[in-house]
Every structure is written in structure tokens, then in C-alpha cells.
């Protein structure tokens, strides 16, 4: 793709994506996006046209659609469209009711759209033009140039488009657009410089710096400052827009306003939402304004520039009606319409239906035989994980992200701490459920959720049984393994914790079925778990982060997750042996 083709190819992709859009067959000189359902012979409403240099997408072509723009005229990147292109757009969509041109306040745009308007009038078209200059970074008047047109133009487009769609006359549509343009103010903050297609990015803005009051064509901002927290930046921008000295906008305490947080091209939606979260309460509490609508997203960008702009528009019922009016413009935020409450109170978290919610467990004052054995097994299993933390991390550093031991350690220490306070050790099912709760609280990543699933499946299998038999423990282990396999997607041979647990289950069932006593079966199954974990050296990972590691590196160490599972299982078995053998002798 040649650099000169970026705009035409963008337009082709846009109309392929949205069936309601079309373009004029005049590339490369004429670059006009228009509604596919409108022509000069069929349009019985005022046509609303905007445009300018490209590189600000989705502005303005993304706002073409019923209820907003009838057409958008696209110039080359950061270059005003040619008069020929503007005239072609006017001729294509303007019917008897005439045409309104909404123009951002840049010299090239004013001149080219102005000349096109005069030419169209000489051809018999009714044409009006509204110039938008919502920039609040510069003094209210700056010679002939005046304030630049920024993201506030999008709100003016919407007001005008809705008025035209309602069937108003050209004079009335133009009057509403002009009124809206006088109610809006914008200021931008850049965290990086944009990159023009085919050019090297400028190093004008050094690390740790930001530009305040920038335009949208890569020109320097009004000031350069050290990078500040978002709440400080938002506060500065709002103070500039709402200044009572400059009076950029006729907004005073008690006014109703619309807020737009606009990304400049490379700012994640998460960061834009954080800016919105900071701006709304400041407008309400510091300036005494009622925030009726909030629009957050990338509406008018500057290629790949990192940063955002804030727009504040004074609102009244008529403007809100226009902003909420339906539109098919693909990039207008349709989900933001409707009255918003002054404050949003979070919805309460629904209570759990589990018994834990109805009863605060504490450790029994006196443990029964099962409780004593369970306590010893849990304590030994958790301590073993604590003891091998560094070894697990060492293995994981070779085949993963190096934190398996640390993650397991967090879970083990939480289990030991909570067991002293709240595990109902005489109830095996509820104790297993509480272990899952401890793990859920502190263990992150995949291993944390897998062990939580493990405990929840075992609890479901065991609950309702005051005294748990060896067969029921087998069923619980079987249910846990099945749940991990179902939700985690792994099976035997995938080089995961299941390669320790599945051999343990197999041997446990075999030995019990053969008539072996439960303790012997448990011990033999723990040996099978260790052997299974060790065998993962010979397996190629098919689940987890190890799948991205070369096979020869995987062969150097066993799977850390499998070794952790085998270690706690083996430690639990040995603890049960130590607890039971004295009573057998």
C-alpha cells in the first residue's frame, strides 16, 4: 500500500464494514463518504455535511448515518479536503431543503468549505455554514485564526443531524448547530507525539513529559509539563475549560452539562474510563454542575497519539433531546442516551446460598478422631508446600513464569492460619469447602482457581456425610479430578497437576478394591502421585504456560504444578500414617 492510498483504502474498508455507508466514485481526488440511502433527488431533509483532514477517525466519516451526518468529506491526512471534493459531496446529497456545512476552525477548512459553499450557492443550492472553535487552551481570540475545532464538533454534528432528521428548515438546523457550537469547550492532553504515515515519529516530547492544550494535527501544545496523575490532569483541564476569566463557555454553578472524554488514538479505553471517573465528581462537587450525559471513547483522534481531551457542553432539554435522538451513525455511542442519576450506588452483592453464609464456623473445642486426622493431614500438606516453595519456583522459572512456589506458598500459609480460627474439622465436607475459601482469597492465577474448583467439587461430593468413609474420599477425589479436567481442559499426559492426581486415584481405587486397608491404599497412592509427577519430565506440555516453552527445556525439570500436588498429597498420607500407627500397635 502506497502512503498516498491510506485514505482511499480506509474509506473502502469503512463502507465494506457498514452497509449503510457508500462513497463517491471519484478517487483519489474526490473522497466522500455518504449515506447509501440518500441522494440529491430523494433527500427531502436538510443535508448535514462535515469533514476535514483524515487521521482523526472515526471523525468525521464514522458519523455518517441517519440522524447525524448525511456525508463526510475526507482530505488527505491532516490536510483540508479540496473544494472539488466538497462540492461533489454537496451535489450528491443536497435536496430542495438545502445543506448545512459544519466546519472545524482551521484556516484551510474554512477557506475550502467556504469557497465550495459559494460555488454551490451560485449553482442554486441553499447552503449555510457553521464554524466550530471549541478549543479552550488558547486565549479566547487569537487574531484571525481564533480557537481551533476539536472533539466538541462531534456533539455539534449530532445536534444538527437530529434537528435535520426531525424535518426542520435549513435556517433552524443552522441556528441549533450554531447555538450548540457556542456552548461547548474542549482541551486536550498529549502523552506522546503522533506518527504520520511513512514518517518517523518526532522526539519532540521527551520521556516523563506531557503536552497541555494540543491541537489534533501533531502541532505542539500550549505548554509542556511533567507527567502528572490523572486526577491532577483532569482538574487542570476542567479549570481551563470552565475558567470564569476567559469565559470560553457560558457555564456557571447550577448549569446542566454534557461531558465527553475523548481518546486521541492510542489511549486504552480503561484509561479513558478512569479519566471519566475522575471528571464526573469534580464537575458535580467542585463546580456545582449536573452531569446529564457522559460519552467516553475515541471520537476524534490524532492517528496514534496517546492522550485524551475533555469536552464540556452546556445542556438544556432541547440539546439533550437532540443528543438522545436515534441515529445509525456507526461510531456514535448509542448506549449513553437517557437520564443518568446524580450518583450511582453499587448494586449489593447477592448473598451466597452456601451454609458458610448462614453460619460462622469456628474450630471445635474438642476434635473427634476424624477431626484429629484431618487436622494432621492438612497441617502436614500445607507445611510441605511451604518447605518446597523455592524448589517449585526454581522449576517454574525454567518452564513457566517462576512463581508457582510463591503462589502455592500463599495458599498454604492462608490454610494454616485459617485452620486455627475457623475450620470445622469435625465436618470433613465443610473443612474442604473452607480450604477452598482460603485458597480463593489469596491464590491468584490459574493454580488458585483450579484448587478452588478442586475443593468445591470435593465438598459437593462429601457434604451431608458426618463421617466420611474411604470410599467417599475416593469419590470426592474422582469428582475433583473430573472438575479440573472439565474446566481446565487438561487430561492425563498434558503435563499438569492431573499427572500426579490421576495415578494417585487409580492406585487408591485399585488397592481398596483389592481389599487393602485404607491407610496402606493411601500410602501407595501417594507414591503413585510422586512417580506420576516425576514422569512429567518426559511429557510435552499441552496446557498452561509451559506449552510455549521448547520441549528440550521442559525435559530438564518436572512440571512444578504436578510436583506440588504430589508433595502435599504424599505429606498428607504420611501424616495420617503417623497419626494412626500408634493406635494400631
XYZ file of C-alpha atoms in Angstrom:
585
model
C 0.000 0.000 0.000
C 1.362 3.396 -1.011
C 1.210 6.180 1.586
C -0.983 8.177 -0.805
C -3.566 5.374 -0.731
C -4.195 5.246 3.024
C -7.312 7.417 2.978
C -8.981 5.802 -0.039
C -8.271 2.325 1.293
C -9.631 3.338 4.686
C -12.836 4.527 3.031
C -13.176 1.274 1.097
C -12.805 -0.699 4.300
C -15.309 1.515 6.101
C -18.070 1.052 3.535
C -17.373 -2.691 3.349
C -17.921 -2.827 7.094
C -21.106 -0.745 7.313
C -23.897 -1.477 4.792
C -25.493 1.923 5.381
C -22.450 3.773 4.020
C -21.278 4.397 0.453
C -18.650 6.559 -1.254
C -18.462 8.612 -4.424
C -16.606 7.099 -7.354
C -14.026 9.846 -7.684
C -10.842 8.514 -6.087
C -8.257 9.783 -5.461
C -9.258 13.445 -5.883
C -12.784 13.066 -4.513
C -13.042 11.266 -1.165
C -16.622 11.475 0.072
C -18.458 9.063 2.388
C -22.231 9.360 2.245
C -25.382 7.630 3.360
C -26.224 4.781 0.992
C -29.967 5.601 1.242
C -29.716 9.304 0.330
C -29.251 11.180 -2.924
C -29.931 14.721 -4.066
C -33.081 13.558 -5.864
C -34.540 11.687 -2.868
C -33.416 13.775 0.106
C -36.378 15.700 1.497
C -34.496 16.925 4.583
C -31.621 19.270 5.222
C -28.311 17.609 4.376
C -25.683 17.899 7.131
C -22.095 17.671 5.898
C -18.855 17.859 7.819
C -15.284 16.889 7.051
C -11.658 17.847 7.139
C -8.280 16.206 7.004
C -8.084 12.479 7.652
C -6.216 10.931 10.573
C -8.910 11.772 13.123
C -11.001 8.640 12.652
C -13.727 7.897 13.414
C -14.275 11.612 12.747
C -15.931 12.551 10.515
C -16.811 9.623 8.233
C -17.735 7.413 11.187
C -20.623 9.756 11.993
C -22.362 9.422 8.652
C -25.786 7.889 9.109
C -29.448 8.700 9.586
C -29.817 11.141 12.469
C -26.317 12.568 12.148
C -24.212 13.396 9.067
C -25.504 12.949 5.544
C -21.962 12.971 4.144
C -18.365 13.440 5.248
C -15.647 14.962 3.065
C -12.219 13.410 3.638
C -8.978 15.207 2.920
C -5.563 13.605 2.929
C -4.005 13.037 6.349
C -4.102 16.322 8.293
C -4.927 18.176 5.049
C -8.126 20.041 4.311
C -10.243 18.460 1.551
C -10.156 20.105 -1.855
C -13.001 22.324 -2.991
C -13.772 19.851 -5.801
C -14.360 17.090 -3.259
C -16.554 19.266 -1.032
C -18.645 20.375 -3.999
C -19.097 16.782 -5.106
C -20.429 15.910 -1.654
C -22.832 18.839 -1.642
C -24.176 17.949 -5.092
C -24.554 14.272 -4.167
C -26.777 14.635 -1.101
C -28.372 18.114 -1.106
C -32.065 18.283 -1.941
C -34.553 21.157 -2.001
C -34.241 21.909 1.719
C -30.557 22.739 1.379
C -27.334 21.840 3.107
C -25.539 22.749 6.342
C -21.728 22.575 6.390
C -20.195 22.049 9.847
C -16.554 23.084 9.692
C -13.770 22.904 12.259
C -11.995 26.214 12.769
C -8.792 25.716 10.791
C -7.780 28.128 8.059
C -7.665 25.500 5.299
C -11.059 24.069 6.223
C -12.698 27.485 6.454
C -11.344 28.566 3.071
C -12.054 25.364 1.153
C -15.513 24.788 2.620
C -16.265 28.491 2.245
C -15.346 28.539 -1.441
C -17.303 25.342 -2.027
C -20.319 26.892 -0.290
C -20.184 29.961 -2.503
C -19.849 27.852 -5.637
C -22.782 25.675 -4.571
C -24.911 28.761 -3.927
C -24.096 30.025 -7.419
C -25.412 26.712 -8.718
C -28.720 27.226 -6.915
C -28.142 25.186 -3.738
C -29.211 26.524 -0.350
C -26.110 26.377 1.838
C -25.316 27.525 5.354
C -22.044 27.062 7.246
C -21.319 26.823 10.983
C -17.729 27.005 12.180
C -16.846 25.193 15.404
C -13.990 26.501 17.548
C -14.193 24.775 20.931
C -10.511 24.874 21.904
C -10.042 26.225 25.444
C -6.248 26.025 25.587
C -5.703 29.280 23.702
C -6.852 32.792 24.580
C -10.463 33.456 23.531
C -9.326 35.334 20.445
C -6.087 34.737 18.601
C -6.013 37.018 15.573
C -7.813 35.776 12.502
C -7.275 32.119 13.385
C -9.328 32.000 16.580
C -9.972 28.871 18.624
C -9.387 25.517 16.945
C -12.123 22.984 16.278
C -11.737 19.860 18.410
C -13.868 16.972 19.685
C -16.769 19.247 20.590
C -17.510 19.247 16.863
C -18.899 15.713 17.240
C -21.588 16.952 19.636
C -22.465 19.782 17.260
C -22.747 17.243 14.421
C -25.188 15.205 16.479
C -27.369 18.165 17.414
C -27.535 19.332 13.796
C -28.123 15.845 12.416
C -31.004 15.194 14.809
C -32.559 18.579 14.032
C -32.353 17.873 10.304
C -33.787 14.386 10.792
C -36.717 15.963 12.643
C -37.564 17.884 9.457
C -36.503 21.384 10.499
C -35.705 24.062 7.935
C -32.129 24.920 6.963
C -32.268 28.131 8.978
C -33.457 26.310 12.088
C -30.915 23.493 11.737
C -28.125 26.026 11.305
C -29.372 28.002 14.310
C -29.333 24.904 16.541
C -25.867 23.945 15.343
C -24.540 27.475 15.948
C -26.085 27.571 19.405
C -24.521 24.201 20.258
C -21.119 25.344 18.998
C -21.244 28.290 21.410
C -22.000 26.036 24.381
C -19.034 23.689 24.088
C -15.407 23.782 25.202
C -12.556 21.278 24.807
C -8.966 20.890 25.925
C -6.538 18.089 25.105
C -3.546 16.490 26.809
C -0.943 14.506 24.841
C 1.333 11.867 26.319
C 3.063 11.147 23.019
C 3.508 12.621 19.542
C 1.530 11.104 16.666
C 3.233 9.392 13.716
C 2.322 10.453 10.204
C 2.092 7.568 7.721
C 5.516 6.951 6.196
C 7.288 9.258 8.642
C 9.480 8.722 11.687
C 7.887 9.676 14.990
C 9.094 13.018 16.289
C 11.115 13.050 19.502
C 9.713 16.445 20.439
C 8.063 15.161 23.602
C 10.624 13.524 25.869
C 10.013 10.801 28.468
C 8.095 11.816 31.560
C 6.555 14.824 29.849
C 3.092 15.734 28.577
C 1.729 18.489 26.374
C -1.234 20.527 27.515
C -3.608 22.226 25.111
C -2.577 20.472 21.926
C -4.372 20.512 18.607
C -5.154 17.354 16.643
C -2.626 17.686 13.823
C 0.584 16.923 15.666
C 1.350 20.567 16.378
C 2.935 21.391 19.760
C 0.694 22.031 22.735
C 0.293 25.319 24.525
C 2.589 24.104 27.318
C 4.836 21.183 28.241
C 4.753 19.849 31.810
C 5.948 16.894 33.838
C 3.659 13.892 33.689
C 1.065 14.082 36.481
C -1.530 11.707 37.976
C -4.793 11.608 36.058
C -6.808 13.388 38.739
C -4.363 16.320 38.650
C -4.522 16.461 34.845
C -8.325 16.281 34.807
C -8.532 19.023 37.418
C -6.253 21.303 35.374
C -8.185 20.729 32.144
C -11.581 21.362 33.744
C -10.279 24.513 35.406
C -9.132 25.765 32.000
C -12.399 24.944 30.218
C -14.619 26.401 32.954
C -12.478 29.475 33.678
C -14.600 32.449 34.700
C -11.868 34.805 33.458
C -11.745 33.601 29.868
C -15.425 32.536 29.762
C -14.875 30.032 26.976
C -18.306 28.538 27.660
C -21.399 30.066 29.323
C -21.399 27.512 32.124
C -21.949 28.610 35.721
C -22.716 26.850 39.000
C -26.075 25.120 38.704
C -25.784 24.533 34.945
C -26.544 21.178 33.364
C -23.735 19.796 31.204
C -22.673 17.007 28.902
C -19.208 15.500 29.347
C -17.107 13.850 26.634
C -13.843 12.031 27.387
C -12.139 11.549 24.025
C -9.161 9.293 23.337
C -6.597 10.664 20.904
C -5.822 7.350 19.196
C -3.580 5.220 21.388
C -5.198 5.568 24.803
C -6.809 2.369 26.150
C -10.495 2.528 26.990
C -9.549 1.590 30.559
C -7.575 4.815 30.958
C -10.354 6.873 29.368
C -12.866 5.411 31.816
C -10.561 6.300 34.703
C -10.478 9.887 33.424
C -14.294 9.872 33.250
C -14.457 8.539 36.773
C -12.293 11.468 37.931
C -14.075 14.141 35.889
C -17.710 13.480 36.847
C -17.396 14.049 40.621
C -15.167 17.081 40.071
C -17.811 18.677 37.857
C -20.504 17.873 40.400
C -18.737 18.741 43.658
C -16.219 21.430 42.729
C -18.214 23.276 40.064
C -21.782 22.533 41.170
C -22.814 21.165 37.773
C -25.365 18.489 36.943
C -23.772 15.990 34.565
C -26.617 14.784 32.347
C -24.676 12.685 29.836
C -21.201 11.141 29.714
C -19.634 9.992 26.448
C -16.347 8.104 26.798
C -14.373 6.672 23.880
C -12.271 7.680 20.894
C -14.382 10.135 18.906
C -11.856 12.456 17.267
C -8.293 11.153 17.267
C -4.867 12.199 16.073
C -3.614 8.983 14.451
C -1.690 7.051 17.128
C -1.316 9.818 19.693
C -1.512 8.793 23.354
C -3.607 11.167 25.418
C -7.144 12.437 25.745
C -9.289 15.522 25.524
C -12.156 16.612 27.721
C -15.210 18.352 26.294
C -17.879 20.053 28.381
C -21.073 21.313 26.756
C -23.823 23.291 28.439
C -27.039 21.294 28.117
C -30.716 22.109 28.081
C -33.733 19.869 27.361
C -33.570 20.617 23.624
C -29.883 19.737 23.302
C -30.376 16.553 25.333
C -33.284 15.615 23.088
C -31.042 16.010 20.031
C -28.204 14.024 21.593
C -30.570 11.213 22.581
C -32.337 11.102 19.211
C -31.824 7.825 17.339
C -29.040 7.583 14.777
C -27.486 4.933 12.589
C -24.078 6.590 12.556
C -21.758 3.675 13.341
C -19.489 5.434 15.832
C -21.960 7.458 17.855
C -22.213 5.956 21.394
C -25.861 4.926 21.286
C -25.805 3.320 24.753
C -25.124 6.640 26.511
C -28.557 8.186 25.940
C -31.099 8.619 28.719
C -31.121 10.361 32.077
C -28.272 9.407 34.363
C -28.640 9.577 38.153
C -26.556 12.163 40.055
C -24.771 9.292 41.793
C -24.689 5.580 41.110
C -24.879 3.381 44.198
C -23.320 -0.046 43.526
C -25.747 -2.963 43.484
C -25.280 -5.142 46.586
C -23.510 -8.431 46.026
C -26.129 -11.213 46.226
C -25.619 -13.452 49.265
C -24.246 -16.936 48.846
C -26.643 -19.798 49.385
C -23.888 -21.919 50.967
C -24.046 -22.845 54.632
C -20.919 -20.752 55.238
C -23.035 -17.663 54.707
C -25.522 -18.728 57.357
C -23.048 -19.935 59.949
C -19.717 -18.510 61.016
C -17.560 -21.580 61.541
C -15.043 -21.882 64.355
C -12.672 -24.687 65.167
C -14.393 -27.161 67.519
C -13.233 -27.047 71.142
C -12.774 -30.830 71.047
C -11.871 -32.805 67.928
C -13.213 -36.263 67.221
C -10.989 -38.943 65.706
C -11.721 -37.831 62.145
C -11.092 -34.202 63.083
C -7.689 -35.050 64.576
C -6.641 -36.988 61.488
C -7.893 -34.239 59.155
C -6.028 -31.581 61.133
C -2.770 -33.531 60.949
C -3.151 -34.184 57.213
C -3.921 -30.536 56.384
C -1.085 -29.236 58.546
C 1.441 -31.626 57.004
C 0.305 -30.904 53.447
C 0.495 -27.129 53.917
C 3.889 -27.266 55.648
C 5.318 -29.404 52.864
C 4.277 -26.781 50.275
C 5.919 -24.099 52.413
C 9.116 -26.169 52.613
C 9.412 -26.666 48.850
C 8.469 -23.120 47.799
C 11.918 -22.255 46.467
C 12.266 -25.566 44.619
C 8.894 -25.040 42.913
C 9.909 -21.515 41.882
C 13.210 -22.832 40.522
C 11.455 -25.417 38.368
C 8.833 -22.910 37.261
C 11.477 -20.370 36.241
C 12.607 -22.860 33.588
C 9.188 -23.752 32.166
C 6.816 -21.008 33.322
C 6.782 -17.596 34.924
C 8.732 -18.569 38.048
C 6.048 -18.027 40.676
C 4.478 -21.467 41.214
C 6.128 -21.859 44.616
C 5.209 -18.348 45.731
C 1.587 -18.823 44.686
C 1.293 -22.202 46.401
C 3.028 -20.771 49.481
C 0.364 -18.074 49.766
C -2.347 -20.705 49.721
C -0.559 -22.936 52.237
C 0.050 -20.164 54.760
C -3.567 -18.996 54.467
C -4.802 -22.548 55.084
C -2.668 -22.892 58.236
C -3.790 -19.505 59.533
C -7.483 -20.078 58.852
C -7.430 -23.625 60.228
C -6.613 -22.249 63.673
C -9.654 -19.987 63.601
C -12.498 -21.282 61.504
C -12.129 -24.780 60.059
C -14.881 -27.082 61.420
C -12.505 -30.037 61.437
C -15.108 -32.474 62.755
C -17.032 -31.898 59.494
C -14.839 -33.045 56.608
C -17.015 -31.623 53.830
C -17.226 -28.119 55.345
C -13.497 -28.193 56.121
C -12.695 -28.912 52.474
C -15.021 -26.081 51.473
C -13.215 -23.713 53.852
C -9.854 -24.714 52.384
C -11.213 -23.651 49.011
C -12.303 -20.316 50.502
C -8.823 -19.739 51.945
C -7.214 -20.510 48.597
C -9.678 -18.316 46.718
C -8.830 -15.369 48.948
C -5.068 -15.368 48.427
C -4.034 -17.509 45.462
C -4.054 -15.816 42.075
C -3.581 -17.191 38.602
C -4.681 -20.484 37.154
C -3.498 -22.647 40.044
C -5.630 -20.722 42.538
C -8.859 -21.194 40.609
C -8.048 -24.838 39.836
C -7.548 -25.675 43.517
C -10.715 -23.787 44.376
C -12.586 -25.894 41.793
C -10.894 -28.983 43.258
C -12.169 -28.173 46.758
C -15.655 -27.166 45.623
C -16.159 -30.419 43.687
C -14.920 -32.453 46.672
C -17.232 -30.536 49.019
C -20.229 -31.214 46.782
C -19.363 -34.910 46.790
C -18.812 -35.124 50.555
C -21.487 -32.846 52.019
C -24.186 -34.481 54.059
C -21.889 -37.200 55.426
C -20.988 -36.653 59.107
C -18.396 -39.417 58.982
C -16.608 -39.867 55.681
C -15.626 -43.368 54.583
C -12.601 -44.229 52.458
C -14.920 -44.912 49.527
C -16.404 -41.437 49.866
C -12.916 -39.894 49.870
C -12.239 -41.777 46.638
C -15.451 -40.424 45.123
C -14.546 -36.900 46.227
C -11.064 -37.155 44.662
C -12.608 -38.541 41.492
C -15.116 -35.654 41.346
C -12.338 -33.097 41.906
C -10.186 -34.513 39.115
C -13.160 -34.584 36.754
C -13.985 -30.939 37.541
C -10.413 -29.782 36.963
C -10.301 -31.666 33.672
C -13.677 -30.266 32.601
C -12.958 -26.612 33.302
C -9.200 -26.574 32.841
C -9.221 -28.677 29.680
C -6.310 -30.927 30.691
C -6.152 -34.724 30.810
C -3.574 -37.341 31.697
C -0.301 -36.747 29.861
C -0.813 -32.972 29.467
C 1.998 -32.216 31.960
C -0.187 -30.712 34.695
C -1.168 -31.401 38.311
C -3.509 -34.096 36.972
C -0.479 -36.224 36.109
C 0.073 -36.603 39.846
C -3.580 -36.851 40.913
C -4.843 -39.291 38.272
C -2.234 -42.014 39.083
C -2.986 -41.486 42.784
C -6.714 -42.019 42.192
C -6.094 -45.077 40.016
C -3.920 -46.808 42.634
C -6.194 -45.774 45.506
C -9.204 -47.389 43.837
C -7.268 -50.487 42.816
C -5.874 -51.135 46.298
C -9.179 -50.579 48.068
C -10.979 -52.816 45.583
C -8.319 -55.496 46.189
C -9.090 -55.465 49.915
C -6.171 -53.411 51.182
C -6.778 -51.288 54.266
C -7.396 -47.550 53.675
C -4.064 -46.405 55.158
C -1.987 -48.748 53.008
C -4.000 -47.765 49.952
C -3.496 -44.065 50.731
C 0.276 -44.509 51.155
C 0.643 -46.494 47.931
C -1.437 -43.958 46.033
C 0.833 -41.166 47.336
C 3.840 -42.997 45.889
C 1.982 -43.198 42.577
C 1.382 -39.449 42.769
C 5.117 -38.778 43.210
C 6.013 -41.149 40.353
C 3.393 -39.525 38.121
C 4.729 -36.060 38.882
C 8.310 -37.127 38.153
C 7.218 -38.649 34.841
C 6.154 -35.217 33.569
C 9.787 -34.673 32.570
C 9.052 -36.960 29.627
C 5.847 -35.184 28.631
C 5.324 -32.285 26.229
C 3.053 -29.667 27.791
C -0.405 -29.323 26.274
C -1.825 -26.907 28.840
C -0.602 -23.860 30.747
C 2.333 -21.538 30.087
C 4.712 -24.454 29.528
C 3.089 -25.019 26.132
C 5.097 -22.012 24.904
C 8.407 -23.453 26.128
C 10.652 -25.606 23.927
C 10.416 -29.362 24.531
C 14.131 -29.698 25.341
C 13.746 -27.170 28.177
C 10.679 -28.968 29.508
C 12.683 -32.201 29.726
C 15.070 -30.624 32.240
C 12.550 -30.421 35.087
C 9.241 -31.975 36.118
C 6.062 -29.940 35.979
C 6.004 -27.705 39.080
C 2.233 -27.956 39.459
C 2.334 -31.732 39.375
C 5.192 -31.821 41.876
C 3.289 -29.509 44.225
C 0.178 -31.708 44.064
C 2.234 -34.857 44.672
C 4.084 -33.233 47.561
C 1.031 -32.207 49.570
C -0.730 -35.486 48.800
C 2.292 -37.514 49.952
C 2.730 -35.379 53.079
C -0.930 -35.853 53.988
C -0.634 -39.629 53.595
C 2.456 -39.803 55.824
C 0.762 -37.640 58.457
C -2.249 -39.934 58.527
C 0.133 -42.890 58.938
C 1.877 -41.224 61.887
C -1.492 -40.481 63.457
C -2.917 -43.973 63.058
C 0.055 -46.270 63.626
C 0.337 -45.667 67.403
C -3.276 -46.789 67.848
C -2.574 -49.929 65.790
C 0.426 -51.051 67.814
